[in-house]
Tab-separated table of C-alpha atoms in Angstrom:
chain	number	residue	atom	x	y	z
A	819	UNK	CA	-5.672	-52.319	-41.333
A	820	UNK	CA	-5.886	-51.445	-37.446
A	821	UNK	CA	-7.142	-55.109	-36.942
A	822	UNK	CA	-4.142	-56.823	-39.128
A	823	UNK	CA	-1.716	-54.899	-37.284
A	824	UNK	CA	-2.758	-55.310	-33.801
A	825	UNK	CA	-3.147	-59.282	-35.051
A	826	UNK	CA	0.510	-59.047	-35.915
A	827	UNK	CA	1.465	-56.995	-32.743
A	828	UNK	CA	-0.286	-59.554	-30.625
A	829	UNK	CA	1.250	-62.455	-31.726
A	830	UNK	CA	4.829	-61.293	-32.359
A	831	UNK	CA	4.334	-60.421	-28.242
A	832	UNK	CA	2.623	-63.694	-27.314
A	833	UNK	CA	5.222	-65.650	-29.179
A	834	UNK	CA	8.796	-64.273	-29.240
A	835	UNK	CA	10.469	-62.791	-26.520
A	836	UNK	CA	13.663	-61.779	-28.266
A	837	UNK	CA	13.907	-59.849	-31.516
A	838	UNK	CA	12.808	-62.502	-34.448
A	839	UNK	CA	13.654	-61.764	-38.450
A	840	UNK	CA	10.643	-61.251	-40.455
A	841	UNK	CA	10.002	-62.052	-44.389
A	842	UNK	CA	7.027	-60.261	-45.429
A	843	UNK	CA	5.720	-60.099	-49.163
A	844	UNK	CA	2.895	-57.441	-50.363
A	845	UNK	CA	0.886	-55.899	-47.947
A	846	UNK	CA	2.482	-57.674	-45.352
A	847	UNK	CA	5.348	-55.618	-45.506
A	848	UNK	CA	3.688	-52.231	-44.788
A	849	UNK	CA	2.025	-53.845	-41.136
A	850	UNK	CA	5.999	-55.448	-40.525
A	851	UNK	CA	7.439	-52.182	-41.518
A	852	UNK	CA	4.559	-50.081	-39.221
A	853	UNK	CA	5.697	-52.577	-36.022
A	854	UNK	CA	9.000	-51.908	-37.119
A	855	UNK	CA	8.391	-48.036	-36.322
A	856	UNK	CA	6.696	-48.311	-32.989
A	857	UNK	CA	9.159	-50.818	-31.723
A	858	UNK	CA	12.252	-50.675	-33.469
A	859	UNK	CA	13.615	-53.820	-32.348
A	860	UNK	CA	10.640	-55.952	-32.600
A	861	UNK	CA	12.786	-57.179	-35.792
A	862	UNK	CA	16.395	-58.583	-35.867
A	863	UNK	CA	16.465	-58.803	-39.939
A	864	UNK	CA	13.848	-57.587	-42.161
A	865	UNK	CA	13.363	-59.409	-46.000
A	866	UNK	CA	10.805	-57.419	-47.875
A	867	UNK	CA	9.645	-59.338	-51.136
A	868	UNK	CA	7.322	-57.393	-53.921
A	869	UNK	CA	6.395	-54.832	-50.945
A	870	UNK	CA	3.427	-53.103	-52.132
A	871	UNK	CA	0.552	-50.518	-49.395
A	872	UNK	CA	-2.019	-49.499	-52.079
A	873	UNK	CA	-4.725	-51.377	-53.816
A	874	UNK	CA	-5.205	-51.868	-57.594
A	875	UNK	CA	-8.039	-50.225	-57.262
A	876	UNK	CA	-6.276	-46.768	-55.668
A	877	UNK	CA	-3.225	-47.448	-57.824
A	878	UNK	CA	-5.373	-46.974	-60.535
A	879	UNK	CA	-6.198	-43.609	-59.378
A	880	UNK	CA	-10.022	-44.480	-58.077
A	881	UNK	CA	-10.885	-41.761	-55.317
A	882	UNK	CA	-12.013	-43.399	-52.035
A	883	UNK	CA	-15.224	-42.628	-52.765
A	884	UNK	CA	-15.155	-44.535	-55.849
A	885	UNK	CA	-12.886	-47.399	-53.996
A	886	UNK	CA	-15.821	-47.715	-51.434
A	887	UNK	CA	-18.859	-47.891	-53.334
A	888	UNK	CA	-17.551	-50.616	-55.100
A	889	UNK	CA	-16.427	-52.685	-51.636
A	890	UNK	CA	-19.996	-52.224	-51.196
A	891	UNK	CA	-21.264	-53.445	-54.161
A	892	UNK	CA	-19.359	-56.592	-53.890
A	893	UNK	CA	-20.623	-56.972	-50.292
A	894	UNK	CA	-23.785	-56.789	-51.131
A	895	UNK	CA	-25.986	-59.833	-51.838
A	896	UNK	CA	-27.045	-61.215	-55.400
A	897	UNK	CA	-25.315	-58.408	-57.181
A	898	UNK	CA	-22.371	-58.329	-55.114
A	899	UNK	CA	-22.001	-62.505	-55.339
A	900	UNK	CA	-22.674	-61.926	-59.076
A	901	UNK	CA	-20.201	-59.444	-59.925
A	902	UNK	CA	-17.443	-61.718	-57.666
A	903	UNK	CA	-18.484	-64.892	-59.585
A	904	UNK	CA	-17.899	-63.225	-62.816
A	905	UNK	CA	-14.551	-62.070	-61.612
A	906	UNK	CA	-13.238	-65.725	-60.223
A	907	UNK	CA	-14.078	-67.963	-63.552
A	908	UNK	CA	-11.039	-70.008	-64.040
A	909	UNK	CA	-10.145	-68.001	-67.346
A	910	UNK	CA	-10.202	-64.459	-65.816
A	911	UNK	CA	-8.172	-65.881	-62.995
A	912	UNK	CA	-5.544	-66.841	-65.085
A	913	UNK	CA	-5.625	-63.731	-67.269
A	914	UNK	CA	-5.150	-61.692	-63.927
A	915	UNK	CA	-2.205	-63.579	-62.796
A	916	UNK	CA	-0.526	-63.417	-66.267
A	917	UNK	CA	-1.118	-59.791	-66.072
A	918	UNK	CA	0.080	-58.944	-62.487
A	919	UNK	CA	1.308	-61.999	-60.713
A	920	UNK	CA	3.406	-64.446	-62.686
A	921	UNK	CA	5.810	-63.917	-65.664
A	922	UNK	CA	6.018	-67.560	-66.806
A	923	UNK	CA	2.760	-68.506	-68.411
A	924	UNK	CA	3.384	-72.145	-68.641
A	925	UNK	CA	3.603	-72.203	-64.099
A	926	UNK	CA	-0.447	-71.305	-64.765
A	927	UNK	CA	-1.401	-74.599	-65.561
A	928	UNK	CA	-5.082	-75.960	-65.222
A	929	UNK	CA	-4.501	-77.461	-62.222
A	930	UNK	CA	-2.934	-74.802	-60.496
A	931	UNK	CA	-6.071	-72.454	-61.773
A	932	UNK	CA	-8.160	-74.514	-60.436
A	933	UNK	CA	-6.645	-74.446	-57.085
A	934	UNK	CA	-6.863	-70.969	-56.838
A	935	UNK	CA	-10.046	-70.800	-57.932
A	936	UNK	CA	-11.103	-73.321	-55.146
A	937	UNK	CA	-10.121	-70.638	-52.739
A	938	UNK	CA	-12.087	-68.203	-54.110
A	939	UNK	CA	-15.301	-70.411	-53.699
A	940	UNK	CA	-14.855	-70.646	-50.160
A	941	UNK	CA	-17.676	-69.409	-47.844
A	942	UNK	CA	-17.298	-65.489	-47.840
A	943	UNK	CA	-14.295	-65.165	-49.760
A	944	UNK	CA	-15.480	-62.754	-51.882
A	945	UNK	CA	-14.799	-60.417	-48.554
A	946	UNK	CA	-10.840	-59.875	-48.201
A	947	UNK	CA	-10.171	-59.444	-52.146
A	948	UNK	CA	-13.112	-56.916	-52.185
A	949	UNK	CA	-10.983	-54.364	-49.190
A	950	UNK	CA	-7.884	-55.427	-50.780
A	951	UNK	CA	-8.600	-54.208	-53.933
A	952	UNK	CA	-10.269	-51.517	-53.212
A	953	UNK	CA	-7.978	-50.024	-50.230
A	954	UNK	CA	-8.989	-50.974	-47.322
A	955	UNK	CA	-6.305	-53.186	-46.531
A	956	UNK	CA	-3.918	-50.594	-47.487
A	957	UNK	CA	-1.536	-50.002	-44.529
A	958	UNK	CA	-0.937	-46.632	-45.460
A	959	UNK	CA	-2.634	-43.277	-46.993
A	960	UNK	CA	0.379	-42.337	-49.332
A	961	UNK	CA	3.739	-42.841	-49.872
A	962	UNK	CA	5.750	-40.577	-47.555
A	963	UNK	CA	3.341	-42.130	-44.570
A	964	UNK	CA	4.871	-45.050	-45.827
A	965	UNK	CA	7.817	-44.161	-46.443
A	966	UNK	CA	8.060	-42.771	-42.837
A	967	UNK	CA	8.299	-46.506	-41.510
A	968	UNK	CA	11.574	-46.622	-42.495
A	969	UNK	CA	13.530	-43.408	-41.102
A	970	UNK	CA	16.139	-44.155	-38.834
A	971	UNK	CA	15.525	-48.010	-38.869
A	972	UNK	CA	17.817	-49.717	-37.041
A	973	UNK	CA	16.987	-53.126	-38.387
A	974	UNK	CA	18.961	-54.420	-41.654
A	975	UNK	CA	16.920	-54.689	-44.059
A	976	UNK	CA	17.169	-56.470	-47.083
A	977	UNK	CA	14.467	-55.467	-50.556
A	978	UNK	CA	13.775	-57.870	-53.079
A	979	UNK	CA	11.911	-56.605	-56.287
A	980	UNK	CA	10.348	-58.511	-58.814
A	981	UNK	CA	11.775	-56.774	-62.482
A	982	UNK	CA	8.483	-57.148	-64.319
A	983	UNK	CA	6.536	-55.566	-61.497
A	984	UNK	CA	3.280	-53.301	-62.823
A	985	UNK	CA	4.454	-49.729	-63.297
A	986	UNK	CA	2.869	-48.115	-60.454
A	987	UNK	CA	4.204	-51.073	-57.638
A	988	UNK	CA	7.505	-50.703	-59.273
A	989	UNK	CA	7.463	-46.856	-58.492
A	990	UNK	CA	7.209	-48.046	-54.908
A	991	UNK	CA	9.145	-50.205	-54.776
A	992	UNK	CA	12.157	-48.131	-56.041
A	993	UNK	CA	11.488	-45.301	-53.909
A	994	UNK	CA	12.296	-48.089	-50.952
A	995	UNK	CA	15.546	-48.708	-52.577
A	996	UNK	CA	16.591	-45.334	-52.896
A	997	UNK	CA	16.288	-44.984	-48.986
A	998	UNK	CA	19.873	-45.777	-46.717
A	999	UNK	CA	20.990	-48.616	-45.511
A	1000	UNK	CA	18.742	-50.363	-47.534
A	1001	UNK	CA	19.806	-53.473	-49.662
A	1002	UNK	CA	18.559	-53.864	-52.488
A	1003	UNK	CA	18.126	-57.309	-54.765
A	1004	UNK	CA	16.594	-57.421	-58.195
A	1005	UNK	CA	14.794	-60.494	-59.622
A	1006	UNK	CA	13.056	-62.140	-62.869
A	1007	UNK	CA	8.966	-61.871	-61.349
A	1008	UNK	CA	6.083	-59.673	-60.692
A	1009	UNK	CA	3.662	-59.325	-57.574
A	1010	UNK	CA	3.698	-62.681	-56.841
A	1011	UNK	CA	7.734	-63.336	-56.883
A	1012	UNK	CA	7.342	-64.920	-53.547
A	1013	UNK	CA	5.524	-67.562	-54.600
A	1014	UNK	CA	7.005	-68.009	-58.476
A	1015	UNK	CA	10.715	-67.842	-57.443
A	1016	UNK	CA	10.108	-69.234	-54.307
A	1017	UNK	CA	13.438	-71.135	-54.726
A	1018	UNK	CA	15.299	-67.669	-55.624
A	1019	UNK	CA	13.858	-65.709	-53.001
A	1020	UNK	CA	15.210	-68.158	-50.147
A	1021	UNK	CA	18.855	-68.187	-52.087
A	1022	UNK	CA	19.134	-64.433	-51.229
A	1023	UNK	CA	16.975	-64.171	-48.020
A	1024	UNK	CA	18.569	-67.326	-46.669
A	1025	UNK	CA	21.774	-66.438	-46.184
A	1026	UNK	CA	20.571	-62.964	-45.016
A	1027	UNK	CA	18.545	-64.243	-42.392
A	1028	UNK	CA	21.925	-66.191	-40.766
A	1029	UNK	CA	24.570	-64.331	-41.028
A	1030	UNK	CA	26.412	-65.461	-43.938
């Protein structure tokens, strides 16, 4: 996490020298909403999509023990690359993103399968899903450190939450919404609502974003 945020801390300096509005989906919003606290007007509009800080793994109620000997496993050679293999086929990657990602089965075609599963073939992919689902990603511990991003935020902020989000994200994601001064949009999606309802996402942030 340290390196992610200090990627994002760097660049937002290198690049911007006035306040710049931020969309961040996932994990990305914990690292925007951490910059957010340490320099509160780094942001001049925050759009949180599907915000989410723990990893399935964690969410599931794995201890970090657990969590880490399996990041380890994958890591490793032969069984690690066996175990990740068996967890990219085509089939298992579409079961997972009917489960957790998409809501509308027919969007998972074949050939967009088969484009995420070109991804995961790349050279030492197997890597980044292994922290992420296993925590160590996870931009915070628990959710009041999380939580804690958000006291006396200047920035508007503005929440979008996908309505068939997995139980445990959706408890998150509500206990953002219950905060002040936070607005709060509801939408047909799951984890991936950024990327399903693309088109839905911009009507609401758009407008946000300038003013309107």
């Amino acid at each position: 996490p340290a390196v992610y945020y200090q990627l994002l801390h760097d660049f937002v300096r290198s690049q911007f020298d006035a306040p710049v509005a931020v969309i961040a989906a996932g994990h990305a919003a914990g690292y925007v909403m951490q910059l957010a606290s340490v320099q509160p007007t780094v942001w001049s509009k925050i759009v949180l999509v599907a915000p989410t800080w723990r990893g399935p793994l964690p969410t599931m109620g794995a201890t970090q023990q657990i969590a880490g000997a399996v990041r380890q496993t994958v890591r490793s050679p032969l069984l690690g690359q066996a175990l990740y293999k068996l967890n990219t086929v085509p089939s298992f990657l579409r079961l997972m993103y009917r489960r957790h990602v998409y809501t509308d089965a027919d969007k998972l075609t074949p050939q967009f399968i088969q484009q995420k599963y070109q991804i995961t073939q790349r050279p030492g992919a197997r890597f980044a899903p292994a922290a992420f689902v296993t925590g160590a990603l996870d931009p915070a511990q628990n959710r009041s450190d999380f939580l804690q991003n958000f006291q006396s935020l200047p920035t508007p902020l503005r929440l979008l939450i996908g309505e068939q989000a997995p139980p445990g994200s959706m408890a998150e994601m509500e206990a953002i919404a219950q905060l002040p001064n936070v607005q709060t949009d509801r939408l047909p999606g799951s984890l991936g609502l950024h990327e399903e309802y693309a088109a839905e996402v911009a009507a609401i942030a758009r407008p946000f974003l300038q003013n309107e």
